[in-house]
Structures are given as structure tokens and as C-alpha cells.
PDB file of C-alpha atoms in Angstrom:
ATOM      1  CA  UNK A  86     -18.514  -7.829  15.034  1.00 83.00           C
ATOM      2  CA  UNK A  87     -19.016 -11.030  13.242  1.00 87.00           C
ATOM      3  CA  UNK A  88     -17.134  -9.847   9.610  1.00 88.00           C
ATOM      4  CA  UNK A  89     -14.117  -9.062  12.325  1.00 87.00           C
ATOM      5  CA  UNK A  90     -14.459 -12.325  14.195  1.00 88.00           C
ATOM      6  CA  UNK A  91     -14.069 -14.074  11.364  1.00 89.00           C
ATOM      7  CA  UNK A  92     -11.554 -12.342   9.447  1.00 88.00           C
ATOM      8  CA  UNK A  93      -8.982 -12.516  12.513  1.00 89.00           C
ATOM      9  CA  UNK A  94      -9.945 -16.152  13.092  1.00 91.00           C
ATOM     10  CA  UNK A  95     -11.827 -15.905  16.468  1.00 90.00           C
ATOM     11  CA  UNK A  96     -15.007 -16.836  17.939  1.00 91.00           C
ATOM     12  CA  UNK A  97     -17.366 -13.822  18.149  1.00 92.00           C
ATOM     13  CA  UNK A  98     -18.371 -14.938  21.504  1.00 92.00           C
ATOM     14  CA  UNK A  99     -15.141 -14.479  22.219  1.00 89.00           C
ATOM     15  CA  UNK A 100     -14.760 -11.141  20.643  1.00 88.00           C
ATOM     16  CA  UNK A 101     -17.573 -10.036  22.204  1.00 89.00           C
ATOM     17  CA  UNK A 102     -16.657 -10.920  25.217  1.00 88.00           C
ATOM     18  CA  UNK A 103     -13.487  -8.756  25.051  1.00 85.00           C
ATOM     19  CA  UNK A 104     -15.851  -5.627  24.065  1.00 83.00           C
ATOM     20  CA  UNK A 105     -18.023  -6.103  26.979  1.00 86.00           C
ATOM     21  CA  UNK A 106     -14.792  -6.347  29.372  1.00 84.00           C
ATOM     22  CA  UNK A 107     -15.668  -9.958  30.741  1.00 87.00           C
ATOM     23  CA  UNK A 108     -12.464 -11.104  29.346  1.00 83.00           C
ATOM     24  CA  UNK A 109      -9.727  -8.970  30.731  1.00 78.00           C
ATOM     25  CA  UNK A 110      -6.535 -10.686  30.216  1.00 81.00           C
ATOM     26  CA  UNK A 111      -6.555 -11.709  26.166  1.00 82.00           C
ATOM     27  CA  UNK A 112      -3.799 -13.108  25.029  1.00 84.00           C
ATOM     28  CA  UNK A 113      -1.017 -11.185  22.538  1.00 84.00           C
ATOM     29  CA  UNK A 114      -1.945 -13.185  19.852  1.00 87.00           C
ATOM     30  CA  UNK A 115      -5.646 -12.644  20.035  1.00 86.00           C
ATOM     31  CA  UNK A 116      -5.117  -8.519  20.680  1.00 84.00           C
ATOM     32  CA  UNK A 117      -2.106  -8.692  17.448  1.00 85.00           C
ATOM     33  CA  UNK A 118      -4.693 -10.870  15.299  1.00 87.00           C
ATOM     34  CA  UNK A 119      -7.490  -8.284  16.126  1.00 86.00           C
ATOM     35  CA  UNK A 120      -4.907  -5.280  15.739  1.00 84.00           C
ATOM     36  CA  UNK A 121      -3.989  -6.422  12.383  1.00 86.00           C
ATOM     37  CA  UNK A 122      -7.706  -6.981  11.056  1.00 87.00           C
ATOM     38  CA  UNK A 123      -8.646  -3.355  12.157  1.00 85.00           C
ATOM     39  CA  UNK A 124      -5.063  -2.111  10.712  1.00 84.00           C
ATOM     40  CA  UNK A 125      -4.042  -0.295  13.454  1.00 81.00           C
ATOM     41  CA  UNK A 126      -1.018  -0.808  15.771  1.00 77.00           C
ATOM     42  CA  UNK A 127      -0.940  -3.511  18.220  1.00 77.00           C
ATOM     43  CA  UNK A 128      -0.170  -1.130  20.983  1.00 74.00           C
ATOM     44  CA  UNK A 129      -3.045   1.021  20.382  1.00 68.00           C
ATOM     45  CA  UNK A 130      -5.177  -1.764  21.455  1.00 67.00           C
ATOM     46  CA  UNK A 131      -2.948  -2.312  24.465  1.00 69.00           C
ATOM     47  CA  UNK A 132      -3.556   1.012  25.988  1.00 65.00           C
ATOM     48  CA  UNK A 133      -7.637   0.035  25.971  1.00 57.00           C
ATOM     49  CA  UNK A 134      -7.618   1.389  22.123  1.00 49.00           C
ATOM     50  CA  UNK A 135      -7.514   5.012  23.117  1.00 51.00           C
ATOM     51  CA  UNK A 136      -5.345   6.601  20.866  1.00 47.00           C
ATOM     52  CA  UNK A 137      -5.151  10.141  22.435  1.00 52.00           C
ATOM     53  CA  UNK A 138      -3.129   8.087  25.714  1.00 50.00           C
ATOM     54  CA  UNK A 139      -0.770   6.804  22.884  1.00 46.00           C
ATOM     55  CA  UNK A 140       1.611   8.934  21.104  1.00 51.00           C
ATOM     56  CA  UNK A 141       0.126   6.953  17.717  1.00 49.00           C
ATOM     57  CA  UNK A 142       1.036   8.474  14.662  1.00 58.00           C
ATOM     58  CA  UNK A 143      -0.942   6.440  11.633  1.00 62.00           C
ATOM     59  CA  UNK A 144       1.281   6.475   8.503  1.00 66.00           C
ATOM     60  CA  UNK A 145       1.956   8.980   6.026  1.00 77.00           C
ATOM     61  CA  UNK A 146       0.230   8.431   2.735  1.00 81.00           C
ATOM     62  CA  UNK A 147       2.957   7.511   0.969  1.00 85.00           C
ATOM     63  CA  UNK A 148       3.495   4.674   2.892  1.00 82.00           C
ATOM     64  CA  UNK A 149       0.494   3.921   2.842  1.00 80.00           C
ATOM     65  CA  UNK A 150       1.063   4.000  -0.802  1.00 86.00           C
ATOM     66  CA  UNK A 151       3.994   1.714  -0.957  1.00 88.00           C
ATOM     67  CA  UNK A 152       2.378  -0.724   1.447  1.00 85.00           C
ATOM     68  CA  UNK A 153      -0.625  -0.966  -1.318  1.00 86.00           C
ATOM     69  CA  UNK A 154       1.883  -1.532  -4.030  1.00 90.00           C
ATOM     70  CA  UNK A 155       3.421  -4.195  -2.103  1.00 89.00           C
ATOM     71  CA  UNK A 156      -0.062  -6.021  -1.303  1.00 88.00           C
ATOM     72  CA  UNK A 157      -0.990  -5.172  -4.839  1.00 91.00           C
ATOM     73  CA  UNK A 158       2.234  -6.579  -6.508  1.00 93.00           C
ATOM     74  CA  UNK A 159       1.551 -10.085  -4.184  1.00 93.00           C
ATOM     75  CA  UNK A 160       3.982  -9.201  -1.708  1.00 90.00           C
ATOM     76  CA  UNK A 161       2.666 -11.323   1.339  1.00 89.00           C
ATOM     77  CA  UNK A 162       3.440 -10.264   4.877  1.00 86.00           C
ATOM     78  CA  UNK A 163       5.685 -13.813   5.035  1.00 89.00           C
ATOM     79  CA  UNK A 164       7.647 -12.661   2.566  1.00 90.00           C
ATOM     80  CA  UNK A 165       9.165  -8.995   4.393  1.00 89.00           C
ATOM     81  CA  UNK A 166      12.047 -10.552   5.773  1.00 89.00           C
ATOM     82  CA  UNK A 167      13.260 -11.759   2.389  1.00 90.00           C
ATOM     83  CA  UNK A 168      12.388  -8.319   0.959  1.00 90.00           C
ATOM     84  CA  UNK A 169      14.133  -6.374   4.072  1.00 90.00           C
ATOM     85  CA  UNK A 170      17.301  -8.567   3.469  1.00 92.00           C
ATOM     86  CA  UNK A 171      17.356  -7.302  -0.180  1.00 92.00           C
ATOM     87  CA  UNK A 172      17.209  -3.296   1.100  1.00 91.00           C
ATOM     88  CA  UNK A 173      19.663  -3.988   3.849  1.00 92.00           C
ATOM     89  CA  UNK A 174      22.228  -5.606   1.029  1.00 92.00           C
ATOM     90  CA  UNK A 175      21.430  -2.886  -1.925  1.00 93.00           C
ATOM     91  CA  UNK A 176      22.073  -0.241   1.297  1.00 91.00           C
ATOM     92  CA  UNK A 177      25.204  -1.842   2.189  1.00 91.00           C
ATOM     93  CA  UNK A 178      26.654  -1.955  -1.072  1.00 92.00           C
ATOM     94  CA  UNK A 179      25.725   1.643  -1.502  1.00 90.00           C
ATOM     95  CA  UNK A 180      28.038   2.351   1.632  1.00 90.00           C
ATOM     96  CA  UNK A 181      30.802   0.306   0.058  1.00 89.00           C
ATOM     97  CA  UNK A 182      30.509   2.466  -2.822  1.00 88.00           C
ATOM     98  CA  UNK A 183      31.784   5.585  -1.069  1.00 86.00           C
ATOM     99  CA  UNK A 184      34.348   4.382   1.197  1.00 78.00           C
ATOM    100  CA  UNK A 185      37.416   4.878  -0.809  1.00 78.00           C
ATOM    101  CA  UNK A 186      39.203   1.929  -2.446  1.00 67.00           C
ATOM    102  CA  UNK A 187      42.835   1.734  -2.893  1.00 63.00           C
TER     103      UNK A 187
END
């Protein structure tokens, strides 16, 4: 409990305080922050972190794969946006490629 408290950035009182149900309304950002130290999906943790009442589905290894390349290569999360505007451009420019140019 206190290696997760202080890897999201919260008090373990706090923390603790959401595993013993005192705390019943957290806030997104608290749940997302705890969500993303445990690597699972923010709205597993929604639905009181029982997966079988959530049609979860963790990732298939090889994205798991190409998420570790990414981290490994020092891809930072603040830095997807950038990365997805590069895929959406190399995918559009594949499109232009097949339409047909006079």
C-alpha cells in the first residue's frame, strides 16, 4: 500500500481509506492516477475493480510488446499525441496513394 501511495502521488491514509470503503466518492483523478500505477484500465476500477462485471480484455502481447518498446525507446506518455499525429499523416498519405491521380 505505501510503494502504491507513493508512486501515484497520494497519501496512504488516503489510499487506505479508499480500500476500507470510508471514502466512497474519490475523485477521477485519484481512481485514473491509481488505475495507471496498477496498469490496468481506469474503468476496471470504476466498476469496484471486479473485472468479471467488466467486459475487460487486458492487451495482447504484442502490444504489450510495442508499448515496452515505446517506454524503452523514451517515448513518454506526453509525447502520444505527437506520435499519433505522425501515424494518422503516414496513414493518410497511404490513402492518397491509391486514389487514382489524373
Amino acid at each position: 500500500m505505501s510503494d502504491l501511495a507513493e508512486r501515484a502521488g497520494i497519501s496512504k491514509s488516503y489510499l487506505s481509506n479508499l480500500e476500507r470503503n470510508l471514502n466512497k466518492n474519490p475523485s477521477i483523478k485519484m481512481v485514473d492516477k491509481i488505475a495507471s500505477v496498477l496498469g490496468i484500465d481506469l474503468l476496471v476500477l470504476m466498476k469496484n475493480g471486479d473485472i468479471n462485471d467488466f467486459p475487460y480484455q487486458p492487451l495482447e502481447k504484442e502490444w504489450m510488446k510495442f508499448i515496452n518498446d515505446l517506454k524503452a525507446s523514451g517515448v513518454q506518455k506526453d509525447q502520444l499525441n505527437d506520435y499519433k499525429k505522425l501515424i494518422e499523416f503516414i496513414n493518410w498519405q497511404n490513402e492518397q496513394e491509391k486514389v487514382p491521380h489524373n
